[in-house]
Short mmCIF file of C-alpha atoms and ligand atoms in Angstrom, two decimals:
data_model
loop_
_atom_site.label_atom_id
_atom_site.label_comp_id
_atom_site.label_asym_id
_atom_site.label_seq_id
_atom_site.Cartn_x
_atom_site.Cartn_y
_atom_site.Cartn_z
CA MET A 1 46.93 11.35 46.01
CA GLY A 2 47.78 13.81 43.20
CA SER A 3 51.02 11.98 42.54
CA GLN A 4 49.18 8.61 42.56
CA ILE A 5 46.79 9.89 39.86
CA LEU A 6 49.83 10.91 37.86
CA GLY A 7 51.33 7.41 38.11
CA ALA A 8 53.32 7.32 41.31
CA GLU A 9 53.48 4.22 43.41
CA ILE A 10 52.32 5.01 46.95
CA LYS A 11 53.46 2.73 49.73
CA SER A 12 52.96 2.57 53.41
CA SER A 13 56.56 3.19 54.46
CA GLU A 14 58.21 1.03 57.11
CA ASN A 15 59.81 4.02 58.73
CA ARG A 16 57.02 6.50 59.25
CA GLU A 17 58.31 10.04 59.54
CA TYR A 18 56.92 12.27 62.27
CA GLY A 19 58.43 15.56 63.33
CA LYS A 20 61.65 17.36 62.50
CA THR A 21 63.49 15.64 59.56
CA LYS A 22 66.66 16.53 57.63
CA CYS A 23 65.96 17.10 53.98
CA THR A 24 68.66 17.30 51.26
CA ILE A 25 67.94 19.54 48.27
CA LYS A 26 69.00 18.34 44.85
CA ASP A 27 67.68 21.19 42.77
CA HIS A 28 67.86 24.85 43.83
CA SER A 29 66.42 26.32 40.68
CA SER A 30 62.80 26.89 41.62
CA LEU A 31 61.01 25.70 44.79
CA PHE A 32 64.16 25.66 46.91
CA ALA A 33 65.83 28.77 45.42
CA SER A 34 68.14 30.54 47.94
CA LEU A 35 67.96 27.77 50.56
CA ASP A 36 70.83 25.76 52.02
CA LYS A 37 71.80 22.34 50.73
CA THR A 38 70.22 20.68 53.78
CA ILE A 39 67.15 22.05 55.59
CA ASN A 40 64.93 20.89 58.45
CA VAL A 41 61.37 20.07 57.44
CA TRP A 42 58.35 18.87 59.43
CA MET A 43 57.10 15.46 58.37
CA SER A 44 53.86 13.73 59.40
CA HIS A 45 53.08 10.79 57.17
CA GLY A 46 52.82 7.00 57.03
CA ASP A 47 52.37 6.64 53.23
CA GLN A 48 54.75 8.07 50.65
CA ALA A 49 55.61 8.09 46.99
CA MET A 50 58.29 5.42 46.47
CA GLU A 51 58.43 5.44 42.66
CA MET A 52 57.25 8.20 40.35
CA SER A 53 56.76 8.17 36.58
CA ASP A 54 59.55 9.43 34.30
CA ASP A 55 57.61 12.66 33.97
CA PHE A 56 58.63 13.57 37.45
CA GLN A 57 61.97 14.38 38.94
CA SER A 58 62.89 14.40 42.60
CA LEU A 59 63.95 17.81 43.88
CA ALA A 60 64.77 16.79 47.46
CA TYR A 61 65.00 13.66 49.60
CA THR A 62 65.28 12.55 53.25
CA GLU A 63 66.75 9.40 54.73
CA ASN A 64 63.50 7.52 54.26
CA CYS A 65 61.77 9.42 51.53
CA PRO A 66 63.19 9.56 47.96
CA TYR A 67 60.60 12.12 46.83
CA ALA A 68 60.47 14.69 49.65
CA ALA A 69 59.68 17.13 46.77
CA ALA A 70 59.10 16.52 43.09
CA ARG A 71 58.39 18.46 39.89
CA HIS A 72 56.62 17.41 36.70
CA ASN A 73 58.99 17.97 33.82
CA GLU A 74 56.45 19.70 31.58
CA LYS A 75 53.33 20.64 33.44
CA ASN A 76 54.72 22.92 36.16
CA PHE A 77 53.24 20.62 38.86
CA TYR A 78 55.07 20.56 42.19
CA GLY A 79 54.49 18.32 45.15
CA VAL A 80 56.04 18.10 48.63
CA GLN A 81 55.79 15.27 51.14
CA PHE A 82 56.55 17.48 54.15
CA HIS A 83 54.55 20.37 55.63
CA PRO A 84 55.93 23.71 54.40
CA GLU A 85 52.93 25.55 55.93
CA VAL A 86 53.82 24.91 59.58
CA THR A 87 56.24 26.96 61.66
CA HIS A 88 58.34 23.90 62.42
CA THR A 89 59.58 23.96 58.80
CA PRO A 90 61.76 27.03 59.33
CA ASP A 91 62.22 27.64 55.57
CA GLY A 92 58.57 26.92 54.85
CA LYS A 93 57.77 30.60 54.21
CA GLN A 94 60.60 30.91 51.66
CA ILE A 95 59.41 27.70 49.97
CA MET A 96 55.85 29.12 49.74
CA LYS A 97 57.24 32.42 48.47
CA ASN A 98 59.26 30.61 45.79
CA PHE A 99 56.15 28.67 44.77
CA LEU A 100 53.89 31.70 44.67
CA PHE A 101 56.21 34.32 43.18
CA LYS A 102 58.72 32.34 41.12
CA ILE A 103 56.57 29.45 39.93
CA CYS A 104 53.00 30.83 39.92
CA GLU A 105 54.14 34.40 39.24
CA CYS A 106 51.76 35.95 41.77
CA SER A 107 52.21 39.69 42.45
CA GLY A 108 51.85 39.72 46.31
CA ASP A 109 49.61 42.76 46.69
CA TRP A 110 47.25 41.14 49.20
CA GLU A 111 46.58 43.20 52.34
CA MET A 112 44.46 42.57 55.42
CA SER A 113 42.55 45.84 54.92
CA SER A 114 41.46 44.83 51.45
CA TYR A 115 40.64 41.32 52.68
CA ILE A 116 38.42 42.91 55.37
CA LYS A 117 36.65 45.07 52.75
CA ARG A 118 36.08 42.09 50.48
CA THR A 119 34.80 39.93 53.36
CA ILE A 120 32.46 42.67 54.52
CA LYS A 121 31.05 42.85 50.98
CA ASP A 122 30.69 39.01 50.92
CA ILE A 123 28.78 39.10 54.23
CA GLN A 124 26.43 41.86 52.95
CA LYS A 125 25.83 39.92 49.80
CA GLN A 126 25.17 36.67 51.67
CA VAL A 127 22.99 38.12 54.39
CA GLY A 128 21.02 40.75 52.42
CA ASN A 129 18.45 42.35 54.72
CA GLU A 130 18.22 39.38 57.07
CA ARG A 131 19.26 39.15 60.74
CA VAL A 132 22.25 37.22 62.15
CA ILE A 133 22.97 35.79 65.61
CA CYS A 134 26.50 35.21 66.76
CA GLY A 135 27.64 33.20 69.72
CA LEU A 136 30.37 34.98 71.70
CA SER A 137 32.65 32.69 73.62
CA GLY A 138 35.04 35.30 74.96
CA GLY A 139 37.75 34.05 72.58
CA VAL A 140 39.28 35.95 69.74
CA ASP A 141 37.58 34.02 66.93
CA SER A 142 33.99 34.76 67.81
CA ALA A 143 34.87 38.32 68.81
CA VAL A 144 36.51 39.03 65.45
CA ALA A 145 33.66 37.32 63.58
CA ALA A 146 31.15 39.46 65.50
CA ALA A 147 33.12 42.67 64.91
CA LEU A 148 33.39 41.92 61.25
CA ILE A 149 29.71 41.14 60.86
CA TYR A 150 28.78 44.20 62.92
CA ASN A 151 30.79 46.27 60.46
CA ALA A 152 28.88 44.64 57.63
CA ILE A 153 25.28 44.72 58.87
CA GLY A 154 25.25 46.90 62.03
CA ASN A 155 22.35 46.31 64.37
CA ARG A 156 20.92 43.40 62.42
CA LEU A 157 23.46 41.36 64.43
CA SER A 158 22.51 40.00 67.90
CA CYS A 159 25.18 38.31 70.04
CA ILE A 160 24.47 35.49 72.47
CA PHE A 161 26.80 34.43 75.22
CA VAL A 162 26.17 31.00 76.72
CA ASP A 163 27.63 30.03 80.07
CA ASN A 164 27.78 26.24 79.71
CA GLY A 165 29.23 25.71 83.19
CA LEU A 166 32.54 24.67 81.60
CA LEU A 167 34.22 28.09 81.52
CA ARG A 168 37.31 29.23 83.33
CA MET A 169 37.30 31.17 86.59
CA ASN A 170 35.32 34.46 86.36
CA GLU A 171 35.11 34.02 82.60
CA SER A 172 31.46 34.85 82.06
CA GLU A 173 31.77 37.99 84.19
CA ARG A 174 34.85 39.03 82.19
CA VAL A 175 33.08 38.39 78.85
CA ILE A 176 30.02 40.35 79.76
CA GLU A 177 32.04 43.25 81.07
CA THR A 178 34.33 43.29 78.01
CA PHE A 179 31.57 43.04 75.44
CA LYS A 180 29.29 45.52 77.14
CA LYS A 181 32.20 47.97 77.14
CA ASN A 182 33.54 47.22 73.68
CA PHE A 183 30.51 46.33 71.66
CA LYS A 184 27.40 48.30 71.01
CA VAL A 185 25.64 45.19 69.74
CA ASP A 186 22.67 43.54 71.34
CA LEU A 187 24.14 41.01 73.88
CA HIS A 188 22.07 38.21 75.42
CA PHE A 189 23.53 36.23 78.36
CA VAL A 190 22.22 32.69 78.95
CA ASN A 191 23.18 30.75 82.08
CA ALA A 192 22.77 27.16 80.84
CA SER A 193 25.19 25.59 83.26
CA ASP A 194 22.69 23.12 84.77
CA ARG A 195 21.51 22.02 81.32
CA PHE A 196 24.99 21.15 80.13
CA LEU A 197 26.27 19.56 83.34
CA GLY A 198 23.08 17.48 83.65
CA LYS A 199 23.57 16.06 80.16
CA LEU A 200 27.27 15.38 80.76
CA SER A 201 26.72 13.54 84.02
CA GLY A 202 28.53 10.16 83.95
CA VAL A 203 29.96 10.71 80.44
CA ILE A 204 33.63 9.86 80.06
CA ASP A 205 34.22 9.48 76.35
CA PRO A 206 35.77 12.68 74.83
CA GLU A 207 33.92 12.46 71.51
CA GLN A 208 30.67 11.83 73.38
CA LYS A 209 31.36 14.93 75.47
CA ARG A 210 31.92 16.97 72.37
CA LYS A 211 28.73 15.71 70.74
CA ILE A 212 26.62 16.39 73.81
CA ILE A 213 28.07 19.90 74.20
CA GLY A 214 27.67 20.56 70.48
CA HIS A 215 24.00 19.53 70.50
CA GLU A 216 23.20 21.32 73.68
CA PHE A 217 24.88 24.47 72.39
CA ILE A 218 22.67 24.36 69.33
CA ASP A 219 19.56 23.75 71.41
CA VAL A 220 20.32 26.66 73.73
CA PHE A 221 20.89 28.80 70.73
CA LYS A 222 17.62 27.74 69.15
CA ASP A 223 15.79 28.55 72.40
CA GLU A 224 17.40 31.96 72.62
CA ALA A 225 17.07 32.74 68.93
CA ASN A 226 13.37 31.87 69.05
CA LYS A 227 13.00 34.72 71.50
CA LEU A 228 14.46 37.07 68.88
CA ALA A 229 12.47 37.75 65.79
CA ASP A 230 13.31 36.63 62.27
CA ILE A 231 16.84 35.31 62.62
CA LYS A 232 17.98 33.61 59.44
CA TYR A 233 21.74 33.26 59.95
CA LEU A 234 24.10 31.96 62.59
CA ALA A 235 27.65 33.36 62.58
CA GLN A 236 30.55 31.17 63.64
CA GLY A 237 34.23 31.81 64.15
CA THR A 238 35.36 28.66 62.32
CA LEU A 239 38.96 28.89 61.22
CA TYR A 240 40.79 27.15 58.43
CA PRO A 241 42.59 24.62 60.71
CA ASP A 242 39.15 23.58 62.11
CA ILE A 243 38.06 22.79 58.57
CA ILE A 244 41.11 20.83 57.47
CA GLU A 245 41.34 18.84 60.71
CA SER A 246 37.65 17.83 60.58
CA VAL A 247 36.83 17.47 56.89
CA SER A 248 38.98 17.00 53.83
CA ALA A 249 39.60 19.99 51.60
CA HIS A 250 37.30 18.48 48.99
CA GLY A 251 34.45 17.71 51.37
CA GLY A 252 35.13 13.95 51.22
CA PRO A 253 35.75 11.62 54.12
CA THR A 254 39.04 11.89 55.95
CA ALA A 255 40.53 10.40 59.09
CA THR A 256 38.86 12.75 61.57
CA ILE A 257 41.23 13.67 64.37
CA LYS A 258 38.77 15.36 66.69
CA SER A 259 35.21 16.41 65.87
CA HIS A 260 35.44 20.10 66.58
CA HIS A 261 31.88 20.83 67.48
CA ASN A 262 31.56 23.98 65.41
CA VAL A 263 32.37 22.12 62.20
CA GLY A 264 30.61 19.20 60.58
CA ALA A 265 27.09 17.95 60.09
CA LEU A 266 25.38 19.80 62.98
CA PRO A 267 24.47 23.08 61.31
CA ALA A 268 21.85 21.35 59.10
CA GLU A 269 19.71 20.63 62.14
CA LEU A 270 19.88 24.23 63.32
CA GLY A 271 17.46 25.71 60.92
CA PHE A 272 19.91 28.57 60.40
CA GLU A 273 22.22 29.21 57.53
CA LEU A 274 25.83 29.70 58.44
CA VAL A 275 28.01 32.76 58.13
CA GLU A 276 31.65 31.79 58.63
CA PRO A 277 33.73 34.79 57.63
CA LEU A 278 37.00 33.48 59.13
CA LYS A 279 37.07 30.07 57.53
CA GLU A 280 39.97 30.91 55.18
CA LEU A 281 42.16 32.25 57.98
CA PHE A 282 44.74 30.94 60.42
CA LYS A 283 44.77 32.21 63.99
CA ASP A 284 47.58 34.73 63.50
CA GLU A 285 45.64 36.25 60.61
CA VAL A 286 42.47 36.44 62.71
CA ARG A 287 44.44 38.36 65.33
CA LYS A 288 45.72 40.71 62.65
CA MET A 289 42.19 41.26 61.45
CA GLY A 290 40.94 41.86 65.02
CA SER A 291 43.62 44.47 65.47
CA GLU A 292 42.64 46.24 62.27
CA LEU A 293 38.99 46.18 63.37
CA GLY A 294 40.02 47.93 66.61
CA LEU A 295 39.43 45.16 69.12
CA PRO A 296 41.31 45.49 72.43
CA ASP A 297 44.56 43.61 72.97
CA ASP A 298 43.24 41.50 75.86
CA ILE A 299 40.71 39.92 73.49
CA ILE A 300 43.09 39.61 70.60
CA TRP A 301 45.91 38.00 72.57
CA ARG A 302 43.86 35.80 74.91
CA HIS A 303 44.90 32.17 74.57
CA PRO A 304 42.33 30.16 72.61
CA PHE A 305 39.86 28.13 74.62
CA PRO A 306 38.07 25.16 73.06
CA GLY A 307 34.32 25.20 72.60
CA PRO A 308 33.82 22.19 74.90
CA GLY A 309 35.82 24.10 77.50
CA LEU A 310 36.93 22.42 80.70
CA ALA A 311 34.94 19.28 79.75
CA ILE A 312 37.88 18.08 77.63
CA ARG A 313 40.41 19.13 80.25
CA ILE A 314 38.88 16.91 82.88
CA ILE A 315 39.84 13.40 81.91
CA GLY A 316 36.88 11.15 82.54
CA GLU A 317 33.74 12.20 84.33
CA ILE A 318 32.89 15.87 84.85
CA THR A 319 31.74 16.81 88.33
CA GLN A 320 31.29 20.14 90.09
CA ASP A 321 34.17 19.27 92.47
CA ARG A 322 36.53 18.53 89.62
CA LEU A 323 35.47 21.68 87.76
CA GLU A 324 36.21 23.76 90.84
CA ILE A 325 39.60 22.13 91.34
CA LEU A 326 40.53 22.63 87.68
CA ARG A 327 39.32 26.20 87.57
CA TYR A 328 41.37 27.19 90.53
CA ALA A 329 44.52 25.32 89.32
CA ASP A 330 44.15 26.84 85.83
CA GLU A 331 43.77 30.36 87.28
CA ILE A 332 46.96 29.92 89.38
CA MET A 333 48.88 28.68 86.34
CA ILE A 334 47.83 31.57 84.13
CA HIS A 335 48.41 34.10 86.90
CA GLU A 336 51.99 32.87 87.51
CA ILE A 337 52.76 32.85 83.77
CA LYS A 338 51.43 36.37 83.42
CA SER A 339 53.40 37.50 86.48
CA ALA A 340 56.55 36.10 84.88
CA GLY A 341 55.81 38.13 81.72
CA LEU A 342 55.56 34.99 79.59
CA TYR A 343 51.86 34.90 78.66
CA GLY A 344 52.31 36.63 75.33
CA GLU A 345 55.10 34.28 74.31
CA ILE A 346 52.96 31.19 74.80
CA ALA A 347 50.25 30.16 72.33
CA GLN A 348 48.18 28.21 74.83
CA ALA A 349 48.68 27.34 78.47
CA PHE A 350 46.24 25.48 80.69
CA ALA A 351 45.81 22.92 83.42
CA VAL A 352 44.33 19.43 82.99
CA PHE A 353 42.58 17.47 85.70
CA LEU A 354 43.68 13.78 85.92
CA PRO A 355 41.37 11.53 87.81
CA VAL A 356 44.32 9.50 89.13
CA SER A 357 44.79 9.34 92.90
CA THR A 358 48.35 9.24 94.02
CA VAL A 359 49.90 9.06 97.44
CA GLY A 360 51.46 12.11 99.07
CA VAL A 361 52.36 13.43 102.49
CA MET A 362 50.81 16.62 103.78
CA GLY A 363 52.05 17.50 107.28
CA ASP A 364 52.13 14.21 109.17
CA GLU A 365 49.26 12.76 107.16
CA ARG A 366 49.26 10.49 104.18
CA SER A 367 47.20 12.00 101.37
CA TYR A 368 45.60 10.22 98.39
CA GLU A 369 44.55 12.87 95.91
CA ASN A 370 44.32 13.92 92.28
CA VAL A 371 46.96 15.00 89.78
CA ILE A 372 46.99 18.28 87.83
CA ALA A 373 48.92 18.30 84.53
CA LEU A 374 50.23 21.57 83.18
CA ARG A 375 50.31 22.11 79.41
CA ALA A 376 51.94 25.06 77.66
CA VAL A 377 52.63 25.04 73.91
CA GLU A 378 54.13 27.32 71.32
CA THR A 379 52.71 27.38 67.83
CA THR A 380 51.20 29.85 65.41
CA ASP A 381 48.98 27.50 63.39
CA PHE A 382 47.87 25.01 66.13
CA MET A 383 48.38 22.15 63.64
CA THR A 384 51.81 21.43 65.02
CA ALA A 385 53.09 22.56 68.38
CA ASP A 386 56.08 22.31 70.69
CA TRP A 387 55.95 22.24 74.46
CA VAL A 388 57.27 25.43 76.07
CA LYS A 389 60.47 25.22 78.06
CA LEU A 390 59.01 27.14 81.02
CA PRO A 391 61.66 28.33 83.51
CA TYR A 392 61.98 26.02 86.53
CA GLU A 393 61.16 28.91 88.93
CA VAL A 394 57.84 29.48 87.20
CA LEU A 395 56.99 25.78 87.21
CA ALA A 396 58.02 25.63 90.85
CA SER A 397 55.75 28.54 91.86
CA ILE A 398 52.81 27.12 89.92
CA SER A 399 53.30 23.71 91.44
CA SER A 400 53.68 24.80 95.02
CA ARG A 401 50.80 27.28 94.83
CA ILE A 402 48.45 24.62 93.33
CA ILE A 403 49.41 22.00 95.92
CA ASN A 404 49.17 24.52 98.78
CA GLU A 405 46.01 26.27 97.68
CA VAL A 406 43.86 23.84 95.75
CA ARG A 407 42.21 21.22 97.93
CA GLY A 408 42.14 17.77 96.40
CA VAL A 409 45.48 18.00 94.54
CA ASN A 410 48.80 16.63 95.86
CA ARG A 411 50.77 16.27 92.63
CA VAL A 412 51.50 18.51 89.63
CA VAL A 413 53.18 17.26 86.43
CA TYR A 414 54.35 19.06 83.28
CA ASP A 415 53.45 17.78 79.84
CA ILE A 416 56.53 17.60 77.58
CA SER A 417 54.98 16.22 74.41
CA SER A 418 54.73 17.98 71.04
CA LYS A 419 52.03 17.82 68.38
CA PRO A 420 52.23 15.53 66.48
CA PRO A 421 52.08 12.83 67.68
CA SER A 422 50.29 14.27 70.76
CA THR A 423 47.52 16.82 70.43
CA ILE A 424 47.39 20.07 72.33
CA GLU A 425 44.33 19.15 74.38
CA TRP A 426 44.43 15.90 76.34
CA GLU A 427 41.04 14.71 75.05
P1 XMP B 501 44.25 19.77 69.40
O1 XMP B 501 43.99 19.24 70.75
O2 XMP B 501 43.38 19.20 68.37
O3 XMP B 501 43.91 21.32 69.49
O4 XMP B 501 45.70 19.71 69.08
C1 XMP B 501 44.16 22.26 68.52
C2 XMP B 501 43.46 23.52 68.88
O5 XMP B 501 42.03 23.30 68.80
C3 XMP B 501 41.45 23.50 70.07
N1 XMP B 501 40.42 22.49 70.23
C4 XMP B 501 39.10 22.71 70.10
N2 XMP B 501 38.41 23.83 69.82
N3 XMP B 501 36.37 22.60 69.94
C5 XMP B 501 37.06 23.80 69.75
O6 XMP B 501 36.39 24.82 69.52
C6 XMP B 501 37.00 21.43 70.20
O7 XMP B 501 36.38 20.42 70.34
C7 XMP B 501 38.45 21.50 70.27
N4 XMP B 501 39.39 20.55 70.53
C8 XMP B 501 40.59 21.20 70.47
C9 XMP B 501 42.57 23.40 71.08
O8 XMP B 501 42.28 24.12 72.31
C10 XMP B 501 43.72 23.96 70.31
O9 XMP B 501 43.73 25.37 70.36
#
């Protein structure tokens, strides 16, 4: 859009570029200093700049894209068509460094400890003498948000943990145990399983599921918060990728990929003001912050789990039977991955329930049962991801254990798609 304003002609290109693309560098003087002549970059676009005004010169090109990077001759403006910020552009960090230190002349004295201090001050300034509630999900984001806010305002923070019936096996027990041990904050546990599952009965559309869960979550919160006196703020562990995938950087409309329920128009109905201290951070930075705040490793390194939980990992209708099958299959998968020592190397691993009946043989009997799909991805930013090449022995033990131990499943498949064009979750 920036290049369009400055006179470029933007066209929907015939050969859309998605994924790893070879990029040839024409100019090594600034943005691409110290890089090879040809680099791999991650592309994800349908439109591109075909012609630019004479004020611009192309710094790099790909087979389909004449302006993979461009510079304004006078104004020190730079633009790239690819994604330097994702891990799948291996030289992305160097490109960013060149931009920040060579072009913008930044000094690079940023540290997590000073960012924490600044954020704590921001929270104190925003909250004043008011009270805050924070929803703990068991995941790293809400835990770090809570720890940070606790550091800022102490016992004016109350934490609420909602069991929505869509959690993984033994999750609520684990969360309560962990937070009672690790946090000295006021923790309220709400078992709202029946409320959520009742509302979700018969619903198959993923966005509908998200909306219902989002609204219900807010309602449960309201009910619980009403029991606590004088709460003005609601804290959320919203991260930067949640914001850019759900709303444009300028607050305008964008092609929404998935409506992450903790971002968007909902907070206005809450009656609370929001505190979102992690909204400038990526996941790896949140983990770094958690570590500096002294949170235990099992919280910091736990794979992320989406707010709508197992609801978006059961394709189609959510039933108690399906939830039980999925919980068990997921637990087996994670257990086997941990036993193989691979959990820490994987960004996110989980099972998905497919409501597809396929034929199998069990003993002498013909079976006609459901499919479980396994998904394991590697990524640091969750905006792009590759599927993990899990060793065959690990896949074999997961598959045979699921088929032998989980009633109602006679087939296990492994998802070998990357993001984009697929997403990490199936719904
Ligand atoms: P996708 O599927 O969009 O997932 O590639 C990217 C990351 O976001 C998580 N995710 C969600 N988290 N509410 C959440 O809080 C949601 O509705 C939601 N959908 C996806 C997903 O688990 C992955 O980590």
